[in-house]
Amino acid sequence: MDRLIGIEEFVAVVDAGSFSAAADKLHLSRSAVGKTIARLEERLGTRLCQRTTRSFKLTDDGHTFYEHCRSILMTVEAAENAITSGKDIISGRLRLSLPVLFGRRCVAPVLFDLARQYPLLRFEVSFTDRPVDLVAEGYDLVVRNAGLPDTTNLAARRIARQRMTVCASPSYLEKHGTPETIEDIASHQAILYGQDGNIRSWLFPNKRRGFDSAKTVSRVIFDDLETVADATASGMGVAWLPCWLIRNQVESGTLKRLLPDVEQMIFDTHAVWPKQPYMPGRIRVLIDALAAWLPGMTGADREVK
């Protein structure tokens, strides 16, 4: 068994890209991780990595050893899951990354229910809209809207669909008129959503061209969809928003959906996780729950007039 000591720490350092990040993931101090790797190198009689206070790089021996160690850990996890899955024991830590607003509004209620159903599950959840590196940052699963990362090391499953819609408040429409076509949007004040200088285009499916993009004129850009919805309800202009986000405002009459004769864009939402020989039961249960419950929360498959 002594031959396995240090393997988990070594793989964690390589996956995370630094001793500090690996220490955070393993809930250890940086010095403890460093000493463990040093003892491993001493036992093997070779240097596995070159490191300074600012950099970390695997040696040739380190690359070879890492590939074998990672395979060993995956085999051990598969063996443990093969035993526990037959006993319906769903336990362990799930480290997740979720989009900020969609995660809070739609995914979090699913996690609350799972936590009540499986008391041995532990959740560590990060809410962020930035792209994350699942392996390097140690995530078990991420939920992402629209595009998927291009890699063969990840697996994905569609768990929901989000229908977009153009909307405005009755007070704005009374004062400025109601747009009837995509082209009409250019003559209205748009409230836009954007992050880091990237403004989301308003897209509409087109069978001949793939999709049309509306021309928008705006004085305000927010990096928070909830603020976009609030500004729209206050009468500042028209916006392009997910139907699930504005459902309550539409039902109460504070917002009105526009362009009823124009087909609206639908984005897919996926669960993404690192590929492995055997899916842990806790990840399988989470994905199944998301796929079962999120469509009802987003309501993309039913039109809300």
XYZ file of N, CA, C and O in Angstrom, residues 30-100:
284
model
N -0.401 23.762 1.224
C 0.504 23.666 0.079
C 1.781 22.935 0.474
O 2.317 22.135 -0.305
N 2.263 23.196 1.679
C 3.500 22.543 2.112
C 3.312 21.042 2.253
O 4.218 20.259 1.934
N 2.116 20.610 2.713
C 1.861 19.176 2.870
C 1.871 18.481 1.515
O 2.427 17.380 1.363
N 1.272 19.129 0.512
C 1.273 18.549 -0.827
C 2.693 18.499 -1.377
O 3.129 17.496 -1.957
N 3.461 19.582 -1.186
C 4.829 19.617 -1.672
C 5.707 18.540 -1.051
O 6.503 17.892 -1.747
N 5.556 18.336 0.259
C 6.351 17.309 0.942
C 5.972 15.909 0.456
O 6.837 15.038 0.310
N 4.676 15.692 0.207
C 4.239 14.381 -0.290
C 4.837 14.082 -1.652
O 5.315 12.965 -1.918
N 4.848 15.079 -2.546
C 5.426 14.888 -3.876
C 6.935 14.666 -3.770
O 7.510 13.831 -4.486
N 7.582 15.401 -2.882
C 9.026 15.237 -2.704
C 9.363 13.824 -2.236
O 10.329 13.210 -2.712
N 8.568 13.287 -1.298
C 8.801 11.912 -0.819
C 8.542 10.902 -1.934
O 9.235 9.884 -2.038
N 7.543 11.178 -2.775
C 7.256 10.294 -3.898
C 8.436 10.275 -4.869
O 8.835 9.207 -5.353
N 8.981 11.439 -5.166
C 10.134 11.512 -6.065
C 11.348 10.798 -5.470
O 12.094 10.111 -6.186
N 11.519 10.951 -4.168
C 12.642 10.285 -3.501
C 12.506 8.768 -3.591
O 13.485 8.053 -3.848
N 11.286 8.279 -3.415
C 11.068 6.833 -3.483
C 11.295 6.308 -4.896
O 11.844 5.218 -5.094
N 10.856 7.096 -5.901
C 11.000 6.674 -7.293
C 12.416 6.887 -7.817
O 12.808 6.305 -8.829
N 13.160 7.758 -7.153
C 14.516 8.041 -7.596
C 14.583 8.870 -8.852
O 15.537 8.751 -9.645
N 13.580 9.717 -9.071
C 13.571 10.569 -10.261
C 12.773 11.829 -9.988
O 11.934 11.867 -9.078
N 13.059 12.869 -10.747
C 12.318 14.120 -10.649
C 11.090 14.035 -11.530
O 11.183 13.735 -12.721
N 9.902 14.267 -10.940
C 8.647 14.199 -11.692
C 8.259 15.537 -12.301
O 7.582 15.582 -13.324
N 8.687 16.620 -11.662
C 8.312 17.940 -12.167
C 9.361 18.963 -11.785
O 10.065 18.824 -10.783
N 9.454 19.979 -12.613
C 10.298 21.131 -12.338
C 9.401 22.241 -11.839
O 8.450 22.613 -12.494
N 9.687 22.762 -10.654
C 8.804 23.799 -10.126
C 9.609 24.907 -9.463
O 10.676 24.688 -8.908
N 9.037 26.106 -9.597
C 9.536 27.278 -8.887
C 8.342 27.895 -8.181
O 7.250 27.329 -8.169
N 8.536 29.052 -7.610
C 7.414 29.723 -6.939
C 6.370 30.191 -7.941
O 5.234 30.464 -7.572
N 6.745 30.249 -9.243
C 5.822 30.782 -10.246
C 5.442 29.794 -11.348
O 4.507 30.038 -12.093
N 6.165 28.683 -11.461
C 5.895 27.789 -12.586
C 5.922 26.329 -12.158
O 6.487 25.984 -11.113
N 5.306 25.499 -12.993
C 5.236 24.060 -12.750
C 5.256 23.365 -14.103
O 4.486 23.703 -14.989
N 6.167 22.382 -14.270
C 6.276 21.685 -15.548
C 6.695 20.247 -15.305
O 7.632 19.978 -14.563
N 5.977 19.307 -15.959
C 6.309 17.895 -15.821
C 7.587 17.559 -16.584
O 7.835 18.083 -17.668
N 8.382 16.653 -16.007
C 9.505 16.075 -16.731
C 8.986 14.942 -17.622
O 7.808 14.574 -17.556
N 9.870 14.358 -18.438
C 9.463 13.217 -19.264
C 9.004 12.059 -18.391
O 7.983 11.407 -18.678
N 9.750 11.791 -17.298
C 9.335 10.738 -16.367
C 8.006 11.096 -15.711
O 7.162 10.229 -15.462
N 7.830 12.379 -15.444
C 6.585 12.822 -14.827
C 5.387 12.584 -15.721
O 4.318 12.162 -15.258
N 5.537 12.862 -17.023
C 4.450 12.616 -17.981
C 4.072 11.141 -17.998
O 2.886 10.788 -17.949
N 5.078 10.284 -18.060
C 4.817 8.844 -18.104
C 4.133 8.375 -16.836
O 3.138 7.627 -16.874
N 4.652 8.826 -15.699
C 4.096 8.404 -14.413
C 2.669 8.919 -14.237
O 1.794 8.211 -13.717
N 2.409 10.155 -14.689
C 1.075 10.742 -14.557
C 0.028 9.927 -15.295
O -1.054 9.656 -14.763
N 0.314 9.533 -16.538
C -0.661 8.782 -17.324
C -1.025 7.475 -16.637
O -2.199 7.091 -16.577
N -0.023 6.773 -16.072
C -0.293 5.518 -15.380
C -1.061 5.765 -14.076
O -1.989 5.014 -13.741
N -0.677 6.798 -13.338
C -1.332 7.089 -12.055
C -2.793 7.478 -12.253
O -3.663 7.063 -11.486
N -3.052 8.298 -13.268
C -4.428 8.715 -13.516
C -5.295 7.508 -13.875
O -6.441 7.393 -13.433
N -4.737 6.591 -14.655
C -5.465 5.372 -15.007
C -5.741 4.530 -13.765
O -6.828 3.960 -13.612
N -4.774 4.470 -12.862
C -4.948 3.703 -11.620
C -6.078 4.286 -10.786
O -6.954 3.564 -10.297
N -6.092 5.600 -10.611
C -7.132 6.238 -9.794
C -8.513 6.052 -10.410
O -9.506 5.845 -9.685
N -8.608 6.132 -11.726
C -9.895 5.933 -12.381
C -10.367 4.493 -12.220
O -11.559 4.237 -12.035
N -9.429 3.546 -12.251
C -9.793 2.139 -12.058
C -10.275 1.896 -10.637
O -11.259 1.175 -10.409
N -9.602 2.501 -9.669
C -10.015 2.361 -8.268
C -11.410 2.940 -8.063
O -12.268 2.338 -7.404
N -11.655 4.131 -8.637
C -12.978 4.749 -8.486
C -14.049 3.901 -9.147
O -15.154 3.741 -8.621
N -13.735 3.331 -10.319
C -14.697 2.464 -11.000
C -15.010 1.242 -10.161
O -16.163 0.798 -10.080
N -13.984 0.678 -9.509
C -14.200 -0.492 -8.660
C -15.079 -0.145 -7.468
O -15.993 -0.895 -7.100
N -14.837 1.003 -6.852
C -15.654 1.421 -5.707
C -17.095 1.663 -6.122
O -18.032 1.259 -5.425
N -17.268 2.311 -7.276
C -18.625 2.586 -7.749
C -19.369 1.311 -8.117
O -20.586 1.211 -7.940
N -18.632 0.330 -8.663
C -19.267 -0.931 -9.034
C -19.836 -1.634 -7.803
O -20.850 -2.326 -7.877
N -19.194 -1.439 -6.658
C -19.667 -2.066 -5.419
C -20.830 -1.282 -4.824
O -21.868 -1.827 -4.479
N -20.659 0.039 -4.711
C -21.666 0.846 -4.030
C -22.924 1.042 -4.858
O -24.012 1.217 -4.303
N -22.803 1.010 -6.217
C -23.988 1.263 -7.042
C -25.061 0.214 -6.826
O -26.260 0.500 -6.889
N -24.644 -1.015 -6.563
C -25.630 -2.068 -6.349
C -26.350 -1.943 -5.028
O -27.355 -2.589 -4.787
N -25.831 -1.103 -4.143
C -26.442 -0.927 -2.823
C -27.267 0.357 -2.751
O -27.773 0.708 -1.678
N -27.361 1.052 -3.900
C -28.115 2.314 -3.936
C -27.584 3.318 -2.935
O -28.344 4.102 -2.353
N -26.270 3.299 -2.707
C -25.655 4.262 -1.800
C -25.136 5.423 -2.643
O -24.164 5.268 -3.392
N -25.787 6.552 -2.552
C -25.364 7.745 -3.278
C -24.713 8.674 -2.262
O -25.377 9.215 -1.380
N -23.408 8.812 -2.370
C -22.677 9.592 -1.383
C -21.469 10.241 -2.026
O -21.157 10.011 -3.203
N -20.794 11.070 -1.258
C -19.569 11.711 -1.719
C -19.777 13.150 -2.124
O -20.872 13.714 -2.032
N -18.692 13.766 -2.594
C -18.705 15.187 -2.939
C -19.003 15.389 -4.416
O -18.499 14.663 -5.274
N -19.828 16.379 -4.713
C -20.085 16.827 -6.080
C -19.641 18.278 -6.184
O -20.229 19.167 -5.559
N -18.602 18.510 -6.961
C -18.103 19.872 -7.159
C -18.616 20.372 -8.499
O -18.282 19.821 -9.553
N -19.439 21.435 -8.466
C -20.181 21.870 -9.648
C -19.868 23.316 -9.999
O -19.589 24.140 -9.119
N -19.977 23.632 -11.290
C -19.917 25.004 -11.768
C -21.198 25.283 -12.541
O -21.541 24.547 -13.474
N -21.911 26.354 -12.158
C -23.200 26.676 -12.761
C -23.224 28.118 -13.249
O -22.596 28.991 -12.644
N -23.963 28.410 -14.341
C -24.171 29.802 -14.738
C -24.873 30.553 -13.601
O -25.707 29.981 -12.895
N -24.530 31.811 -13.420
C -24.970 32.537 -12.233
C -26.491 32.567 -12.103
O -27.064 32.037 -11.153
